[in-house]
Amino acid sequence: MGVPAARIVFDEDDRTAVAEAVTEILSTGMLTLGPWTERFEQAFAAEHGASHAVAVSTGTAALEVVLRTLGVRDRDVVVPAVTFYATAGAVLHAGGRPVPADVEASTFALSAATVEAALTPSTAAVVLVHVGGLITPEVDAVRRLCDERGIALVEDAAHAHGSSFGGRAAGTFGLAGAFSFYPTKVVTSGEGGMILTESPDLRDEARIYRDQGKGSFATNHHIRFGGSWRLSELNAAVGTVHLRRLKEFVESRRRVARRYDTALAAVDGLQPLTEPDGCRGNYYKYVLLLPPGTDRARFKREVAEDFGVRLAGEVYDLPLHEQPVLAPYRGGPLPVAEDVCARHVCLPVHTDMTEDEIDQVVGAVSQVHRRLAG
Ligand SMILES: *Cc1c(COP(=O)(O)O)cnc(C)c1O
């Protein structure tokens, strides 16, 4: 039996709970902005110790809505070069200019120093991304730098449901945090997104933006350039049911990660991203750096063909500033981002992974590594 790159788990209880919710939603006819959206928001805020949550249609919409509430039009927004296209796409959709900054090899995240190097007189915001669900120990220094300069800190926490640093949950370090419930994420609603914030003003503005910029649900007065960014009640019900599993999912993913850590410590030359002191990650991704010069395509092919282990896609195989559509925002070389994008792989982590599967992955990766290292 092979090991797939990803597996989405809704057990029988969860499927029954979703089916019941869907029946209820269809009978009442409350299909959007109803009680399930509110339930999902409250549960998600409580899970992360946040005061307010606003559910939206996607993680990208969550970022765009936050950036629109901050007002980044014609201004610069610092983003890490190691992130998903959507982090920069949301900045562009909100009318801002993404400025890719370099990252640290130990976390794939921005640091105060790399942010500082990317600041301009026109910087409106910094978006910190918790790659793979790890939160960088630099988070406090980045926050301080932003506070000193009067710049907004936003978290793209699309990878980081339930992750924490110093006991504080992802999504609560800046003015707002944006989460995604795309199917591959640790918790999914099919499609969906969530904004966390301590600011009642930002919450109110976000609610306006997500519903076409309407001043209130009942009127047709449009007071902002909003969008159609509501979450349907059906998706909210799926997300609410799945969210109940978050703690258990994080526990099981961490158990897999600890097994990988132990097994790979014995293999010279393979270098997993390790959890920084104070961080408790959700292991959305288990990231492994291969030695410089390794032929990654061949590594992945041999792991799949000879051992049946499918490695997930890289977190990002191209840094943001090398994405064709972002060419106008390319800027200077960002050597750490370029290096880590070129030579990492992600090991499969499933919430229901078996011991056999873990052994199979470790065996495959270490044997192919030895083979390629000659
Ligand atoms: C998934 C993801 C997003 C976008 O979320 P969608 O729900 O797909 O719009 C944004 N940023 C990062 C880092 C992501 O991984």
Coordinates of C-alpha atoms and ligand atoms in Angstrom, one line a residue:
M1 CA 0.0 0.0 0.0
G2 CA 1.3 3.4 -0.9
V3 CA 1.1 6.6 1.2
P4 CA -0.9 9.4 -0.5
A5 CA 0.3 13.0 -0.3
A6 CA -2.9 14.2 1.4
R7 CA -6.0 12.7 3.0
I8 CA -9.1 14.6 4.0
V9 CA -10.9 13.1 7.0
F10 CA -14.6 13.5 7.9
D11 CA -15.5 10.5 10.0
E12 CA -18.9 8.9 10.1
D13 CA -20.1 11.1 13.1
D14 CA -19.0 14.2 11.2
R15 CA -20.7 13.2 8.0
T16 CA -23.9 12.6 10.0
A17 CA -23.6 15.9 11.7
V18 CA -23.1 17.7 8.4
A19 CA -26.1 15.9 6.8
E20 CA -28.3 16.9 9.7
A21 CA -27.2 20.5 9.5
V22 CA -27.7 20.6 5.7
T23 CA -31.3 19.2 6.1
E24 CA -32.0 21.9 8.7
I25 CA -30.5 24.7 6.5
L26 CA -32.5 23.6 3.5
S27 CA -35.7 23.4 5.5
T28 CA -35.4 26.8 7.0
G29 CA -34.2 28.3 3.7
M30 CA -31.6 30.4 5.6
L31 CA -28.8 29.8 3.1
T32 CA -26.4 32.6 3.8
L33 CA -25.4 34.9 6.8
G34 CA -27.4 32.9 9.2
P35 CA -27.0 31.0 12.5
W36 CA -24.4 28.6 11.2
T37 CA -22.1 31.4 10.1
E38 CA -22.4 32.9 13.6
R39 CA -21.8 29.6 15.3
F40 CA -18.7 29.0 13.1
E41 CA -17.4 32.5 13.9
Q42 CA -17.9 32.2 17.7
A43 CA -16.4 28.7 17.8
F44 CA -13.4 29.8 15.8
A45 CA -12.8 32.9 17.9
A46 CA -13.1 30.9 21.1
E47 CA -10.7 28.2 19.8
H48 CA -8.0 30.9 19.2
G49 CA -8.8 33.1 22.2
A50 CA -9.8 36.0 19.9
S51 CA -12.6 38.5 20.6
H52 CA -14.1 38.7 17.2
A53 CA -14.3 36.6 14.0
V54 CA -15.8 37.3 10.6
A55 CA -16.4 34.4 8.3
V56 CA -15.9 35.0 4.5
S57 CA -15.9 33.0 1.3
T58 CA -12.2 32.2 1.1
G59 CA -8.8 32.7 2.8
T60 CA -7.9 35.1 0.0
A61 CA -11.1 37.1 0.6
A62 CA -10.2 37.2 4.3
L63 CA -6.8 38.8 3.5
E64 CA -8.3 41.2 0.9
V65 CA -11.0 42.3 3.3
V66 CA -8.5 43.0 6.1
L67 CA -6.3 44.9 3.7
R68 CA -9.2 47.0 2.4
T69 CA -10.2 47.9 6.0
L70 CA -6.6 49.1 6.6
G71 CA -6.5 51.1 3.4
V72 CA -3.5 50.0 1.4
R73 CA -4.4 51.5 -1.9
D74 CA -1.3 52.8 -3.7
R75 CA 0.9 51.9 -0.8
D76 CA 3.4 49.2 -0.2
V77 CA 2.7 46.0 1.7
V78 CA 5.6 43.8 2.8
V79 CA 5.0 40.1 2.2
P80 CA 7.4 37.1 2.6
A81 CA 8.9 35.8 -0.7
V82 CA 8.1 32.3 0.6
T83 CA 4.3 32.2 0.5
F84 CA 1.3 31.3 -1.6
Y85 CA 0.5 33.6 -4.6
A86 CA -2.8 34.6 -2.8
T87 CA -0.8 36.6 -0.1
A88 CA 0.4 38.9 -2.9
G89 CA -2.8 38.6 -5.0
A90 CA -4.9 39.9 -2.1
V91 CA -2.6 43.0 -1.8
L92 CA -3.0 43.7 -5.5
H93 CA -6.8 43.2 -5.4
A94 CA -6.9 45.7 -2.5
G95 CA -5.1 48.2 -4.6
G96 CA -1.7 47.9 -2.9
R97 CA 1.8 47.0 -4.1
P98 CA 3.3 43.7 -2.7
V99 CA 7.0 44.1 -1.7
P100 CA 8.5 40.6 -1.3
A101 CA 11.0 40.4 1.5
D102 CA 13.5 37.6 2.4
V103 CA 12.9 35.0 5.1
E104 CA 14.9 33.0 7.6
A105 CA 16.0 29.5 6.6
S106 CA 15.0 28.1 10.0
T107 CA 11.3 29.1 9.8
F108 CA 10.7 30.2 6.2
A109 CA 9.3 33.3 7.8
L110 CA 10.0 37.0 7.9
S111 CA 12.2 38.4 10.6
A112 CA 12.4 42.0 12.0
A113 CA 15.6 42.4 10.0
T114 CA 14.2 41.2 6.6
V115 CA 11.1 43.3 7.2
E116 CA 13.2 46.4 8.0
A117 CA 15.2 45.9 4.8
A118 CA 11.9 46.0 2.7
L119 CA 10.3 49.0 4.4
T120 CA 9.7 52.1 2.3
P121 CA 8.2 55.5 3.3
S122 CA 5.0 54.2 1.8
T123 CA 4.7 50.9 3.7
A124 CA 1.2 50.5 5.0
A125 CA 1.3 46.9 6.3
V126 CA 3.3 43.8 6.8
V127 CA 1.8 40.3 6.2
L128 CA 3.5 37.6 8.3
V129 CA 2.8 34.1 7.0
H130 CA 3.1 31.0 9.4
V131 CA 4.5 28.6 6.9
G132 CA 3.6 25.0 7.6
G133 CA 1.9 26.2 10.8
L134 CA 5.1 27.1 12.6
I135 CA 5.1 30.6 14.3
T136 CA 8.5 32.3 14.2
P137 CA 10.1 33.5 17.5
E138 CA 10.6 36.8 15.6
V139 CA 6.9 37.4 15.8
D140 CA 7.2 39.8 18.8
A141 CA 10.2 41.7 17.2
V142 CA 8.2 42.1 14.0
R143 CA 5.2 43.4 15.9
R144 CA 7.4 45.9 17.8
L145 CA 9.0 47.1 14.6
C146 CA 5.5 47.6 13.0
D147 CA 4.3 49.4 16.2
E148 CA 7.3 51.8 16.2
R149 CA 6.8 52.7 12.5
G150 CA 3.0 52.9 12.7
I151 CA 2.6 50.0 10.3
A152 CA -0.2 47.5 10.5
L153 CA 0.8 43.8 11.1
V154 CA -1.5 41.3 9.5
E155 CA -1.2 37.5 9.8
D156 CA -1.8 35.2 6.9
A157 CA -2.6 32.2 9.2
A158 CA -4.0 30.0 6.4
H159 CA -1.6 27.3 7.5
A160 CA -1.9 27.8 11.3
H161 CA -5.3 26.8 12.7
G162 CA -4.6 26.0 16.3
S163 CA -0.9 26.8 16.3
S164 CA 0.5 29.0 19.1
F165 CA 3.6 30.8 20.3
G166 CA 4.2 31.5 23.9
G167 CA 0.6 30.2 24.6
R168 CA -0.9 32.8 22.2
A169 CA -2.8 31.5 19.2
A170 CA -2.0 32.2 15.5
G171 CA -4.2 35.0 14.2
T172 CA -4.0 37.1 17.4
F173 CA -0.5 38.7 17.1
G174 CA -1.4 41.6 14.7
L175 CA -4.3 43.8 14.0
A176 CA -6.0 40.9 12.3
G177 CA -5.4 37.3 11.2
A178 CA -6.7 35.6 8.0
F179 CA -7.4 31.9 7.9
S180 CA -8.4 29.6 5.0
F181 CA -10.7 26.5 5.0
Y182 CA -9.6 25.3 1.5
P183 CA -9.9 21.4 1.4
T184 CA -6.2 20.8 2.1
K185 CA -6.0 23.0 5.2
V186 CA -6.0 21.5 8.7
V187 CA -9.7 22.3 9.1
T188 CA -11.9 22.7 6.0
S189 CA -15.4 24.0 5.2
G190 CA -15.0 23.0 1.5
E191 CA -14.2 26.6 0.7
G192 CA -14.1 29.4 3.3
G193 CA -12.1 31.9 5.2
M194 CA -12.1 33.6 8.6
I195 CA -10.8 36.9 10.0
L196 CA -9.8 37.2 13.7
T197 CA -9.4 40.5 15.3
E198 CA -9.5 42.3 18.7
S199 CA -10.9 45.4 17.1
P200 CA -14.6 45.8 17.0
D201 CA -14.2 48.5 14.3
L202 CA -12.3 46.2 12.0
R203 CA -14.9 43.5 12.7
D204 CA -17.7 45.9 11.7
E205 CA -15.9 47.1 8.6
A206 CA -15.1 43.5 7.6
R207 CA -18.8 42.6 7.8
I208 CA -19.6 45.5 5.5
Y209 CA -17.0 44.6 3.0
R210 CA -18.0 40.9 2.8
D211 CA -21.5 41.7 1.8
Q212 CA -21.0 44.1 -1.1
G213 CA -20.1 47.0 1.0
K214 CA -23.7 47.4 2.2
G215 CA -24.1 49.6 5.3
S216 CA -26.6 47.1 6.7
F217 CA -28.0 43.7 5.8
A218 CA -31.5 45.1 5.2
T219 CA -30.7 48.2 3.1
N220 CA -29.2 48.7 -0.3
H221 CA -27.0 51.5 0.6
H222 CA -23.4 50.7 -0.4
I223 CA -20.9 52.6 1.6
R224 CA -17.7 50.6 0.7
F225 CA -16.3 49.0 -2.4
G226 CA -17.0 45.5 -1.0
G227 CA -17.5 42.2 -2.7
S228 CA -19.5 39.0 -2.7
W229 CA -17.4 37.5 0.0
R230 CA -20.1 35.8 2.2
L231 CA -19.7 32.2 3.4
S232 CA -22.8 30.1 2.6
E233 CA -24.5 28.5 5.6
L234 CA -23.8 25.1 4.0
N235 CA -20.1 25.7 4.1
A236 CA -20.3 27.2 7.6
A237 CA -22.0 24.0 8.8
V238 CA -19.2 21.9 7.4
G239 CA -16.6 24.1 8.9
T240 CA -18.3 24.1 12.3
V241 CA -18.4 20.4 12.4
H242 CA -14.8 20.0 11.3
L243 CA -13.5 22.6 13.7
R244 CA -14.7 20.4 16.6
R245 CA -11.8 18.1 15.6
L246 CA -9.1 20.8 15.6
K247 CA -7.4 19.8 18.9
E248 CA -7.4 16.2 18.1
F249 CA -6.1 16.9 14.6
V250 CA -3.3 19.0 15.9
E251 CA -2.4 16.3 18.5
S252 CA -2.2 13.6 15.9
R253 CA -0.2 15.7 13.4
R254 CA 2.2 16.6 16.2
R255 CA 2.6 12.9 17.0
V256 CA 3.5 12.2 13.3
A257 CA 6.0 15.1 13.4
R258 CA 7.7 13.8 16.5
R259 CA 8.1 10.4 14.9
Y260 CA 9.7 12.0 11.8
D261 CA 12.0 14.2 14.0
T262 CA 13.3 11.2 15.9
A263 CA 13.7 9.0 12.8
L264 CA 15.4 11.6 10.7
A265 CA 17.8 12.8 13.4
A266 CA 19.7 9.6 12.6
V267 CA 20.0 10.5 8.9
D268 CA 22.9 12.8 8.0
G269 CA 22.2 15.6 5.6
L270 CA 18.5 15.7 5.9
Q271 CA 17.4 18.8 7.9
P272 CA 13.8 19.1 9.1
L273 CA 12.5 22.5 10.0
T274 CA 12.3 22.2 13.8
E275 CA 9.8 23.7 16.1
P276 CA 11.2 26.9 17.6
D277 CA 11.2 27.1 21.5
G278 CA 7.9 28.5 22.6
C279 CA 6.1 27.5 19.4
R280 CA 3.5 24.8 19.3
G281 CA 2.8 24.1 15.6
N282 CA -0.1 22.3 14.0
Y283 CA 2.2 20.6 11.4
Y284 CA 0.1 21.6 8.4
K285 CA 3.3 20.7 6.6
Y286 CA 6.4 18.8 7.7
V287 CA 9.2 20.5 5.9
L288 CA 12.5 18.8 5.1
L289 CA 15.5 20.6 3.6
L290 CA 17.5 18.4 1.2
P291 CA 21.3 18.9 0.9
P292 CA 22.2 21.7 -1.6
G293 CA 22.5 20.4 -5.1
T294 CA 20.0 17.5 -4.6
D295 CA 17.9 16.8 -7.7
R296 CA 14.6 17.3 -6.0
A297 CA 12.5 16.1 -9.0
R298 CA 14.5 12.8 -9.0
F299 CA 14.2 12.5 -5.2
K300 CA 10.4 12.8 -5.4
R301 CA 10.1 10.5 -8.3
E302 CA 12.2 7.7 -6.7
V303 CA 10.4 8.0 -3.4
A304 CA 7.1 7.6 -5.3
E305 CA 8.1 5.0 -7.9
D306 CA 10.2 2.8 -5.7
F307 CA 8.5 3.1 -2.3
G308 CA 4.9 4.2 -3.1
V309 CA 5.3 7.4 -1.1
R310 CA 3.7 10.5 -2.7
L311 CA 5.2 13.7 -1.3
A312 CA 2.9 16.6 -1.2
G313 CA 3.7 19.6 -3.3
E314 CA 6.4 21.8 -2.0
V315 CA 5.2 24.5 0.3
Y316 CA 6.4 26.7 -2.5
D317 CA 8.8 25.6 -5.2
L318 CA 9.1 29.2 -6.6
P319 CA 9.5 32.2 -4.4
L320 CA 6.9 34.9 -4.9
H321 CA 9.2 37.3 -6.7
E322 CA 9.8 34.7 -9.4
Q323 CA 6.2 34.1 -10.2
P324 CA 5.6 35.2 -13.7
V325 CA 2.5 37.3 -13.0
L326 CA 4.3 39.2 -10.2
A327 CA 7.3 40.2 -12.4
P328 CA 6.5 44.0 -12.0
Y329 CA 7.1 43.6 -8.2
R330 CA 10.2 41.5 -8.5
G331 CA 12.8 43.7 -6.7
G332 CA 16.3 42.5 -5.9
P333 CA 17.5 38.9 -5.3
L334 CA 16.3 37.3 -2.1
P335 CA 18.8 34.6 -1.6
V336 CA 17.5 32.7 1.4
A337 CA 14.0 32.4 -0.1
E338 CA 15.4 31.3 -3.4
D339 CA 17.6 28.6 -1.7
V340 CA 14.9 27.1 0.6
C341 CA 12.3 27.1 -2.2
A342 CA 14.6 25.1 -4.4
R343 CA 15.6 22.4 -2.0
H344 CA 12.8 21.4 0.4
V345 CA 10.2 18.7 0.3
C346 CA 7.1 18.1 2.4
L347 CA 6.5 14.7 4.0
P348 CA 2.9 13.5 4.1
V349 CA 1.1 14.3 7.4
H350 CA -2.4 13.0 7.8
T351 CA -4.6 13.3 10.9
D352 CA -5.3 9.6 10.7
M353 CA -1.8 8.4 9.7
T354 CA -0.8 4.9 10.8
E355 CA 2.5 3.8 12.2
D356 CA 3.1 1.7 9.1
E357 CA 2.7 4.7 6.9
I358 CA 5.1 6.7 9.0
D359 CA 7.7 3.9 8.8
Q360 CA 7.2 3.7 5.1
V361 CA 7.8 7.4 4.6
V362 CA 10.9 7.4 6.8
G363 CA 12.3 4.3 5.0
A364 CA 11.6 5.8 1.6
V365 CA 13.1 9.2 2.3
S366 CA 16.2 8.0 4.0
Q367 CA 17.0 5.3 1.4
V368 CA 16.5 7.6 -1.6
H369 CA 18.6 10.2 0.2
R370 CA 21.5 7.7 0.7
R371 CA 21.2 6.6 -2.9
L372 CA 21.4 10.2 -4.3
A373 CA 24.2 11.2 -1.9
G374 CA 26.1 8.3 -3.4
Ligands
LIG1 C1 -4.5 28.6 1.1 C2 -3.8 29.8 1.3 C3 -4.4 31.1 1.0 C4 -5.6 31.2 0.3 O1 -6.7 30.6 0.8 P1 -8.0 30.3 -0.1 O2 -9.0 29.8 0.8 O3 -7.5 29.2 -1.1 O4 -8.3 31.5 -0.8 C5 -3.6 32.2 1.4 N1 -2.4 32.2 1.9 C6 -1.8 31.0 2.1 C7 -0.4 31.0 2.8 C8 -2.4 29.8 1.8 O5 -1.8 28.6 2.1

